[in-house]
Coordinates of C-alpha atoms in Angstrom, one line a residue:
Chain G
X248 CA 38.7 70.0 190.8
X249 CA 37.0 71.8 193.6
X250 CA 35.2 69.8 196.2
X251 CA 36.5 66.3 195.6
X252 CA 40.2 66.6 195.3
X253 CA 40.8 62.9 195.0
X254 CA 38.5 62.6 191.9
X255 CA 40.2 61.1 188.9
X256 CA 40.0 62.7 185.5
X257 CA 40.4 60.6 182.4
X258 CA 40.4 61.6 178.7
X259 CA 39.6 59.2 176.0
X260 CA 41.2 60.3 172.7
X261 CA 39.9 58.5 169.6
X262 CA 41.0 59.0 166.0
X263 CA 38.2 59.8 163.7
X264 CA 37.7 57.2 160.9
X265 CA 41.3 56.3 161.6
X266 CA 42.3 54.1 158.6
X267 CA 40.5 56.5 156.2
X268 CA 42.2 59.5 157.8
X269 CA 45.6 57.9 157.2
X270 CA 44.8 57.5 153.5
X271 CA 43.6 61.1 153.3
X272 CA 46.8 62.4 154.7
X273 CA 48.6 61.6 151.4
X274 CA 45.6 62.2 149.2
X275 CA 44.3 65.7 150.2
X276 CA 41.9 65.7 147.2
X277 CA 39.7 63.1 149.0
X278 CA 39.7 65.0 152.4
X279 CA 36.0 65.9 152.0
X280 CA 35.0 62.9 149.9
X281 CA 33.5 59.5 151.0
X282 CA 36.3 57.1 151.8
X283 CA 36.3 53.5 153.0
X284 CA 38.9 50.9 154.0
X285 CA 38.4 47.2 153.5
X286 CA 39.4 44.3 155.7
X287 CA 41.9 41.6 154.7
X288 CA 41.2 40.2 151.2
X289 CA 39.2 43.3 150.4
X290 CA 36.2 41.7 152.2
X291 CA 34.2 44.1 154.3
X292 CA 34.4 47.7 155.3
X293 CA 36.3 48.3 158.5
X294 CA 36.7 52.0 158.4
X295 CA 34.3 54.6 157.0
X296 CA 34.3 58.4 156.8
X297 CA 31.0 60.3 157.8
X298 CA 30.4 60.9 154.0
X299 CA 30.4 57.2 153.4
X300 CA 28.2 56.5 156.4
X301 CA 25.8 59.1 155.0
X302 CA 25.4 56.9 151.9
X303 CA 24.2 54.1 154.1
X304 CA 27.2 51.9 154.0
X305 CA 27.5 50.0 157.4
X306 CA 30.5 48.7 159.3
X307 CA 31.2 45.2 158.1
X308 CA 29.2 45.5 154.9
X309 CA 30.8 43.2 152.3
X310 CA 32.3 45.2 149.5
X311 CA 30.7 43.2 146.7
X312 CA 27.3 44.0 148.1
X313 CA 27.7 47.8 147.9
X314 CA 30.1 48.0 145.1
X315 CA 27.6 49.4 142.6
X316 CA 26.6 52.1 145.2
X317 CA 30.2 53.0 145.8
X318 CA 31.0 53.3 142.1
X319 CA 28.1 55.5 141.4
X320 CA 29.0 57.9 144.2
X321 CA 32.7 57.9 143.5
X322 CA 33.6 56.4 146.9
X323 CA 37.4 56.0 147.3
X324 CA 37.9 52.5 148.5
X325 CA 41.3 51.2 149.9
X326 CA 42.7 47.8 150.9
X327 CA 44.1 47.8 154.4
X328 CA 47.6 49.3 154.4
X329 CA 48.6 48.1 157.8
X330 CA 52.2 49.3 157.7
X331 CA 50.9 52.9 157.1
X332 CA 48.2 52.7 159.9
X333 CA 50.6 51.3 162.5
X334 CA 53.2 53.9 161.7
X335 CA 50.7 56.8 162.0
X336 CA 49.2 55.3 165.1
X337 CA 52.6 55.2 166.7
X338 CA 53.0 58.9 165.9
X339 CA 49.6 59.8 167.4
X340 CA 50.4 57.9 170.6
X341 CA 53.7 59.6 171.0
X342 CA 52.2 63.0 170.6
X343 CA 49.5 62.1 173.2
X344 CA 52.1 60.9 175.6
X345 CA 53.4 64.5 175.9
X346 CA 50.1 65.7 177.3
X347 CA 49.7 63.4 180.3
X348 CA 51.9 61.8 182.9
X349 CA 50.4 58.4 182.0
X350 CA 48.6 57.0 179.1
X351 CA 47.0 53.6 178.1
X352 CA 47.1 52.7 174.5
X353 CA 43.7 51.0 174.3
X354 CA 43.7 50.1 170.6
X355 CA 45.4 51.2 167.4
X356 CA 43.3 54.4 167.3
X357 CA 42.3 55.0 171.0
X358 CA 44.1 56.0 174.1
X359 CA 43.2 56.9 177.7
X360 CA 45.1 59.8 179.2
X361 CA 45.2 60.5 183.0
X362 CA 44.5 64.2 183.4
X363 CA 44.0 64.0 187.2
X364 CA 45.0 67.1 189.1
X365 CA 45.6 69.2 186.0
X366 CA 45.4 72.8 186.9
X367 CA 43.9 74.0 183.7
X368 CA 40.6 74.5 181.8
X369 CA 40.2 71.0 180.6
X370 CA 38.1 71.8 177.5
X371 CA 40.8 74.3 176.4
X372 CA 43.4 71.6 177.1
X373 CA 41.5 69.1 175.1
X374 CA 41.4 71.5 172.1
X375 CA 45.1 72.0 172.4
X376 CA 45.7 68.2 172.3
X377 CA 43.4 68.0 169.3
X378 CA 45.1 70.8 167.4
X379 CA 48.5 69.4 168.1
X380 CA 47.7 65.9 166.9
X381 CA 46.1 67.3 163.8
X382 CA 49.0 69.6 162.9
X383 CA 51.8 67.2 163.6
X384 CA 50.3 63.9 162.3
X385 CA 47.4 65.1 160.1
X386 CA 45.0 62.9 162.1
X387 CA 41.7 64.4 163.4
X388 CA 40.7 63.1 166.9
X389 CA 37.8 63.4 169.3
X390 CA 38.3 63.7 173.0
X391 CA 36.0 62.8 175.9
X392 CA 36.9 63.9 179.4
X393 CA 35.2 62.4 182.5
X394 CA 35.9 61.0 186.0
X395 CA 35.7 57.4 184.8
X396 CA 36.7 55.5 181.7
X397 CA 33.1 54.5 181.0
X398 CA 32.0 58.1 181.2
X399 CA 34.9 59.2 179.1
X400 CA 33.8 56.8 176.4
X401 CA 30.4 58.3 176.4
X402 CA 31.8 61.8 176.4
X403 CA 33.9 60.9 173.4
X404 CA 30.9 59.4 171.6
X405 CA 29.0 62.6 172.0
X406 CA 32.0 64.7 171.0
X407 CA 32.1 62.8 167.7
X408 CA 28.4 63.5 166.9
X409 CA 28.0 67.1 168.2
X410 CA 29.0 69.9 165.8
X411 CA 29.0 72.4 168.6
X412 CA 31.5 70.5 170.8
X413 CA 34.0 70.6 167.9
X414 CA 35.5 67.3 169.0
X415 CA 35.9 67.9 172.8
X416 CA 33.3 67.0 175.4
X417 CA 34.0 67.4 179.1
X418 CA 31.6 65.5 181.5
X419 CA 32.9 66.4 184.9
X420 CA 29.7 68.0 186.1
X421 CA 27.0 65.5 187.3
X422 CA 24.1 67.4 185.8
X423 CA 25.8 67.4 182.4
X424 CA 26.6 63.7 182.9
X425 CA 22.9 63.0 183.5
X426 CA 21.8 64.9 180.4
X427 CA 24.3 62.9 178.3
X428 CA 23.5 59.5 179.9
X429 CA 19.8 60.0 179.0
X430 CA 20.8 60.2 175.3
X431 CA 22.9 57.0 175.3
X432 CA 21.0 53.7 174.8
X433 CA 22.1 50.9 177.1
X434 CA 23.7 48.7 174.3
X435 CA 26.1 51.6 173.6
X436 CA 27.6 51.6 177.1
X437 CA 31.2 50.4 177.2
X438 CA 31.4 46.8 178.4
X439 CA 27.7 46.0 178.3
X440 CA 27.4 44.2 175.0
X441 CA 24.4 43.0 173.2
X442 CA 23.5 40.0 175.4
X443 CA 23.6 42.0 178.6
X444 CA 21.6 44.9 177.2
X445 CA 18.8 42.5 176.4
X446 CA 18.7 41.3 180.0
X447 CA 18.8 44.9 181.2
X448 CA 16.0 45.9 178.9
X449 CA 13.7 43.3 180.4
X450 CA 14.3 45.2 183.7
X451 CA 13.1 48.4 182.0
X452 CA 16.6 49.8 181.6
X453 CA 16.7 51.5 178.2
X454 CA 19.4 54.2 178.6
X455 CA 22.7 54.6 180.4
X456 CA 20.8 56.9 182.8
X457 CA 18.2 54.2 183.6
X458 CA 21.1 51.9 184.5
X459 CA 22.9 54.5 186.6
X460 CA 19.6 55.2 188.5
X461 CA 18.7 51.6 189.0
X462 CA 18.7 51.0 192.7
X463 CA 18.4 47.3 193.2
X464 CA 22.0 46.3 193.4
X465 CA 21.2 42.6 194.1
X466 CA 19.4 42.3 190.8
X467 CA 22.3 43.8 188.9
X468 CA 24.7 41.5 190.8
X469 CA 22.6 38.5 189.8
X470 CA 22.2 39.4 186.1
X471 CA 25.5 41.0 185.3
X472 CA 27.8 39.9 188.1
X473 CA 30.4 42.2 189.7
X474 CA 31.3 43.6 186.3
X475 CA 27.8 45.1 185.9
X476 CA 28.1 46.7 189.4
X477 CA 31.4 48.2 188.4
X478 CA 30.0 49.6 185.2
X479 CA 27.1 51.1 187.2
X480 CA 29.6 52.8 189.6
X481 CA 31.6 54.1 186.6
X482 CA 28.5 55.7 185.3
X483 CA 28.0 57.4 188.7
X484 CA 31.5 58.9 188.3
X485 CA 33.2 56.5 190.7
X486 CA 36.5 55.3 189.1
X487 CA 36.6 51.5 189.0
X488 CA 39.0 51.0 186.1
X489 CA 42.4 52.5 186.4
X490 CA 44.8 53.0 183.4
X491 CA 46.6 49.9 182.3
X492 CA 49.9 51.3 181.2
X493 CA 51.8 48.1 180.5
X494 CA 50.1 45.8 178.1
X495 CA 50.1 42.3 179.5
X496 CA 51.8 39.9 177.1
X497 CA 49.5 38.0 174.9
X498 CA 48.8 34.4 175.9
X499 CA 48.6 33.1 172.4
X500 CA 49.2 34.5 169.0
X501 CA 47.1 33.6 166.0
X502 CA 47.7 34.2 162.3
X503 CA 45.1 33.1 159.7
X504 CA 43.9 34.2 156.3
X505 CA 41.2 33.5 153.8
X506 CA 42.7 32.7 150.4
X507 CA 41.8 34.9 147.5
X508 CA 41.3 31.8 145.3
X509 CA 41.0 28.2 146.5
X510 CA 43.9 26.0 147.3
X511 CA 43.8 22.3 146.2
X512 CA 47.5 21.2 146.5
X513 CA 49.6 20.5 149.5
X514 CA 52.5 22.6 148.3
X515 CA 50.5 25.8 148.3
X516 CA 48.8 25.0 151.6
X517 CA 52.2 24.4 153.1
X518 CA 53.5 27.7 151.8
X519 CA 50.6 29.6 153.2
X520 CA 51.1 28.0 156.7
X521 CA 54.8 28.7 156.6
X522 CA 54.0 32.3 156.0
X523 CA 51.5 32.4 158.9
X524 CA 54.1 30.8 161.2
X525 CA 56.7 33.3 160.1
X526 CA 54.3 36.2 160.9
X527 CA 53.1 34.8 164.3
X528 CA 56.6 33.8 165.5
X529 CA 57.9 37.2 164.7
X530 CA 55.2 38.8 166.9
X531 CA 55.9 36.2 169.6
X532 CA 59.6 37.0 169.7
X533 CA 58.8 40.7 169.8
X534 CA 57.1 40.1 173.2
X535 CA 60.0 37.9 174.2
X536 CA 58.0 34.7 174.5
X537 CA 58.5 31.1 173.5
X538 CA 55.8 28.6 172.6
X539 CA 55.3 25.0 173.5
X540 CA 52.2 24.3 171.5
X541 CA 51.4 24.8 167.8
X542 CA 47.9 24.6 166.5
X543 CA 47.2 24.3 162.8
X544 CA 43.9 24.4 161.0
X545 CA 42.6 24.5 157.5
X546 CA 39.1 24.3 156.0
X547 CA 37.0 24.5 152.9
X548 CA 34.4 27.2 152.2
X549 CA 31.5 26.3 154.5
X550 CA 29.0 28.3 152.5
X551 CA 29.6 26.6 149.2
X552 CA 26.7 24.5 148.0
X553 CA 27.2 21.0 146.5
X554 CA 30.5 20.6 148.4
X555 CA 30.9 18.7 151.6
X556 CA 32.5 21.1 154.1
X557 CA 35.8 20.0 155.5
X558 CA 37.4 21.2 158.7
X559 CA 40.8 20.0 159.8
X560 CA 42.5 20.9 163.0
X561 CA 45.5 19.6 165.0
X562 CA 47.6 20.6 168.0
X563 CA 51.3 19.8 168.4
X564 CA 52.7 19.7 171.8
X565 CA 56.5 20.3 171.8
X566 CA 59.1 18.7 174.0
X567 CA 60.4 22.1 174.9
X568 CA 59.6 25.7 174.3
X569 CA 60.9 27.3 171.1
X570 CA 60.9 30.6 169.2
X571 CA 62.7 29.3 166.1
X572 CA 60.6 29.9 163.0
X573 CA 62.2 27.0 161.2
X574 CA 61.4 24.6 163.9
X575 CA 57.8 25.8 164.2
X576 CA 57.3 25.5 160.4
X577 CA 58.6 21.9 160.6
X578 CA 56.1 20.9 163.3
X579 CA 53.3 22.9 161.7
X580 CA 53.9 21.1 158.4
X581 CA 54.0 17.6 160.0
X582 CA 50.5 18.4 161.4
X583 CA 49.3 19.9 158.2
X584 CA 50.3 16.9 156.1
X585 CA 47.9 14.8 158.1
X586 CA 45.1 17.3 157.7
X587 CA 45.5 17.7 154.0
X588 CA 43.0 15.8 151.9
X589 CA 43.0 15.4 148.2
X590 CA 40.0 16.8 146.4
X591 CA 39.2 19.4 149.0
X592 CA 39.1 23.1 147.9
X593 CA 40.7 24.8 150.9
X594 CA 39.6 28.4 151.5
X595 CA 41.3 29.2 154.8
X596 CA 44.2 28.1 156.9
X597 CA 45.7 29.4 160.2
X598 CA 48.2 28.9 162.9
X599 CA 48.0 29.5 166.6
X600 CA 51.1 29.5 168.9
X601 CA 50.4 29.0 172.6
X602 CA 51.6 27.8 176.0
X603 CA 54.0 30.6 176.2
X604 CA 57.0 31.1 178.6
X605 CA 59.3 34.0 179.0
X606 CA 62.6 33.7 177.1
X607 CA 64.5 34.8 180.1
X608 CA 63.2 32.3 182.6
X609 CA 63.7 29.2 180.7
X610 CA 65.3 26.5 182.8
X611 CA 67.0 23.5 181.4
X612 CA 65.2 20.3 182.3
X613 CA 66.4 16.8 181.6
X614 CA 63.6 15.9 179.3
X615 CA 63.1 19.1 177.4
X616 CA 64.4 19.8 174.0
X617 CA 65.6 23.4 173.9
X618 CA 66.6 25.8 171.2
X619 CA 70.2 25.9 170.2
X620 CA 71.6 29.2 171.6
X621 CA 72.7 30.1 168.0
X622 CA 69.1 29.9 166.9
X623 CA 68.0 32.8 169.1
X624 CA 70.9 34.8 167.7
X625 CA 69.9 34.0 164.1
X626 CA 66.3 34.9 164.7
X627 CA 67.3 38.2 166.3
X628 CA 69.3 39.1 163.3
X629 CA 66.5 38.1 160.9
X630 CA 64.0 40.2 162.8
X631 CA 66.3 43.1 162.8
X632 CA 66.9 43.0 159.1
X633 CA 63.2 42.6 158.3
X634 CA 62.3 45.5 160.6
X635 CA 64.8 47.7 158.7
X636 CA 64.4 46.5 155.1
X637 CA 60.7 45.6 155.1
X638 CA 59.0 42.5 156.3
X639 CA 59.7 39.3 154.5
X640 CA 63.1 40.5 153.2
X641 CA 64.7 37.4 154.8
X642 CA 62.4 34.4 155.2
X643 CA 62.5 30.6 155.0
X644 CA 62.3 29.1 151.5
X645 CA 59.3 27.2 153.0
X646 CA 57.3 30.4 152.5
X647 CA 57.5 30.0 148.8
X648 CA 58.6 32.5 146.2
X649 CA 55.7 33.5 144.0
X650 CA 52.5 31.7 144.6
X651 CA 49.3 33.6 144.0
X652 CA 46.7 31.0 145.0
X653 CA 46.9 31.6 148.8
X654 CA 47.9 35.3 148.7
X655 CA 45.7 38.0 150.1
X656 CA 43.7 40.1 147.8
X657 CA 44.8 43.7 148.1
X658 CA 43.8 45.3 144.9
X659 CA 43.3 48.8 146.2
X660 CA 46.4 49.1 148.3
X661 CA 47.9 52.6 148.7
X662 CA 51.6 53.2 148.7
X663 CA 54.1 52.7 151.5
X664 CA 54.4 56.4 152.1
X665 CA 56.0 56.3 155.5
X666 CA 57.7 52.9 155.6
X667 CA 60.8 52.2 153.5
X668 CA 62.2 54.5 150.8
X669 CA 60.9 53.1 147.5
X670 CA 57.4 54.6 147.6
X671 CA 57.8 58.1 149.1
X672 CA 55.1 60.6 148.2
X673 CA 56.2 62.7 145.3
X674 CA 56.2 66.5 144.9
X675 CA 57.2 68.7 142.0
Chain B
X175 CA 79.9 28.8 188.9
X176 CA 80.5 32.4 188.0
X177 CA 84.0 32.4 189.5
X178 CA 85.2 34.9 186.9
X179 CA 83.1 37.6 188.6
X180 CA 85.5 37.5 191.5
X181 CA 88.4 38.5 189.4
X182 CA 89.7 42.1 190.1
X183 CA 88.6 44.6 187.5
X184 CA 91.4 46.7 186.1
X185 CA 90.7 50.1 184.4
X186 CA 93.0 50.0 181.4
X187 CA 93.0 50.4 177.7
X188 CA 92.0 54.1 177.4
X189 CA 94.9 55.3 179.6
X190 CA 92.7 56.3 182.4
X191 CA 90.2 58.2 180.2
X192 CA 87.0 57.3 182.0
X193 CA 83.7 56.2 180.4
X194 CA 81.9 59.5 180.8
X195 CA 84.1 61.0 178.1
X196 CA 82.7 58.6 175.5
X197 CA 80.1 60.3 173.4
X198 CA 77.6 59.0 170.8
X199 CA 78.4 58.8 167.1
X200 CA 76.9 61.7 165.1
X201 CA 73.6 60.9 163.6
X202 CA 71.7 62.7 160.9
X203 CA 68.5 62.0 162.7
X204 CA 69.8 63.9 165.7
X205 CA 70.7 66.8 163.5
X206 CA 67.6 67.0 161.2
X207 CA 64.8 65.0 162.9
X208 CA 63.9 67.2 165.9
X209 CA 60.5 65.8 166.2
X210 CA 60.1 62.2 165.1
X211 CA 56.3 62.0 165.4
X212 CA 55.9 65.0 163.0
X213 CA 58.6 64.2 160.5
X214 CA 57.8 62.9 157.1
X215 CA 59.8 62.4 153.9
X216 CA 58.9 63.3 150.3
X217 CA 60.8 62.7 147.0
X218 CA 61.4 65.7 144.7
X219 CA 60.5 65.6 141.0
X220 CA 60.9 68.1 138.2
X221 CA 63.1 71.2 137.9
X222 CA 61.1 74.0 139.4
X223 CA 63.3 74.3 142.5
X224 CA 66.7 73.7 140.7
X225 CA 69.4 74.2 141.6
X226 CA 68.3 74.4 145.3
X227 CA 66.5 71.0 145.0
X228 CA 67.0 68.5 142.2
X229 CA 64.9 65.5 141.2
X230 CA 65.5 62.5 143.5
X231 CA 66.2 64.6 146.6
X232 CA 64.7 63.3 149.8
X233 CA 62.9 66.2 151.5
X234 CA 62.6 66.2 155.3
X235 CA 59.3 67.8 156.5
X236 CA 58.6 68.7 160.1
X237 CA 54.8 69.3 160.5
X238 CA 55.2 70.6 164.0
X239 CA 56.9 73.8 162.8
X240 CA 55.0 76.7 161.5
X241 CA 55.3 77.6 157.8
X242 CA 56.5 81.2 158.0
X243 CA 56.5 83.5 155.0
X244 CA 59.6 82.9 152.9
X245 CA 60.0 79.2 153.9
X246 CA 60.2 76.3 151.5
X247 CA 57.3 73.9 152.1
X248 CA 55.3 71.1 150.7
X249 CA 51.9 72.3 149.7
X250 CA 48.9 70.7 148.0
X251 CA 47.4 72.4 145.0
X252 CA 44.6 71.1 142.7
X253 CA 45.5 67.5 142.7
X254 CA 49.2 67.4 143.3
X255 CA 51.9 68.0 145.9
X256 CA 54.3 70.9 145.2
X257 CA 57.5 72.0 146.7
X258 CA 57.6 75.8 146.7
X259 CA 58.7 78.8 148.6
X260 CA 55.7 80.2 150.3
X261 CA 55.3 84.0 150.4
X262 CA 52.5 85.6 152.4
X263 CA 51.8 89.1 151.0
X264 CA 48.9 91.5 151.6
X265 CA 46.7 88.7 152.8
X266 CA 47.5 86.5 149.8
X267 CA 49.7 83.5 149.4
X268 CA 52.2 83.2 146.5
X269 CA 54.1 80.1 145.6
X270 CA 57.5 80.9 144.2
X271 CA 59.8 78.4 142.4
X272 CA 63.5 78.7 142.8
X273 CA 64.1 78.2 139.0
X274 CA 63.4 81.6 137.3
X275 CA 61.9 79.7 134.3
X276 CA 58.8 79.0 136.5
X277 CA 56.3 81.7 137.1
X278 CA 54.8 82.6 140.5
X279 CA 51.4 81.1 141.4
X280 CA 49.0 83.3 143.3
X281 CA 46.5 81.3 145.4
X282 CA 42.9 82.2 144.8
X283 CA 39.7 81.1 146.5
X284 CA 38.7 78.7 143.6
X285 CA 41.9 76.7 144.0
X286 CA 42.0 73.5 146.2
X287 CA 45.0 74.5 148.4
X288 CA 46.5 73.5 151.7
X289 CA 49.9 73.8 153.3
X290 CA 51.2 70.3 154.2
X291 CA 54.4 71.2 156.1
X292 CA 57.8 73.0 156.0
X293 CA 60.9 71.5 154.6
X294 CA 63.7 71.4 157.2
X295 CA 66.4 69.5 155.3
X296 CA 67.3 67.9 152.0
X297 CA 69.1 64.6 151.6
X298 CA 70.8 63.8 148.3
X299 CA 72.4 60.6 147.2
X300 CA 75.6 61.6 145.5
X301 CA 76.7 58.2 144.3
X302 CA 74.9 58.5 141.0
X303 CA 75.6 62.2 140.3

């Protein structure tokens, strides 16, 4: 790109109303209608199409609060169909990977692409990416192109809103950057957050442009530390954050749910916890870790009047690291049995696995209790079967067979269109 | 430890046929799924495409390919997915069934219509037939 040949060029590709777009792919009749997707237990809105936003429904609005509005406007509401969303996300990321030598998957619906040194009209290239993703996967995306990740975020944000841009905004020119930054308020800048934006506002910084132009580096250093300075540089088009291609392994894995009803007996509580352990340890094995601590918690509904809130939490330290679901359930249960209290209406339970080590670098020590080598083999086979046949195909009896009291509420779940064979979309 | 690693390695068993002659097993994915990210599956219902396609067939769709005139495709029309041969003629789109008992459908502006993707293969479970 002309004068500075070392300048980086990043593109942020963001799927529009991602969960809703996945639902629309197999229901073309709702492609122009208001659509929303609810969080676990059909609680709050986590994805909304522009048509739903126009009705005034906000991110995180509880469904029961806006139910009447949704019904009167024929809003199509779905429970979270995570197996559908992760499958489609994987497809989108694979298509994007063809367009750049390196890419960072930032979240389920966002990725940064490195377009540095690309000898092409970048706006046209962006449109080509957009059209390809739409045709191949059916998912509409917006693209922001800029010399830093923070500016790419802003470009993307504008691309979503501007009709004229048609989903692609390129902010490589400094004059264009300044015009854009003046229109972005400081709390919308990537990495600033609500707390910091309050501090910046007291300094008279209201927009991203004000922040960029703010000269007193010492004040920024004092109020926002080094991270604030880096964000300021990023807004000036100086790359501070490179792409992170390899996701660092998670340091702990948590699985918790709010029950659809309330749970009053130990058996149901144990079953729910066994399921969370199963889920968390499967994820842990997928990143090839073993855990040495297991944290269990369970509590009542804190908002319920005329009930004394109860909160129970315990941490088990193991003698040696493990990845065996059966063993972890055993320890989780022994902790849970102490936390259980007769007469409490439990509303939520959860499990956190932590203190990870790599499964390749485990060394035998005299005092540690290690997994039987056959256990790792068994877990590998179970994971393999569940991946192929659908999750939960093989699980411990501890998870229970048919208990509704702790199950998630997913009344508006769409079909498993792209995972498994039983619920393929039909055509005549 | 690891003393077995020092044993001499003998090339035997395959009578000197070396490893680079070993090829992968055939796979249907390799043959029919050219572009995994763009490949989806539908299930056929009804008799409109018989005997080319029968109910229960699994249809393989590759959305990265263009639907040229004359190709069989999944389309969406007024509330349902259809599997039809798509014919582009004089600026109009005609949906043709394989079964002569079904009439052509000519797409008009009032219809809610879109082309979802071309069918590149059919998989049929013969065990029950």
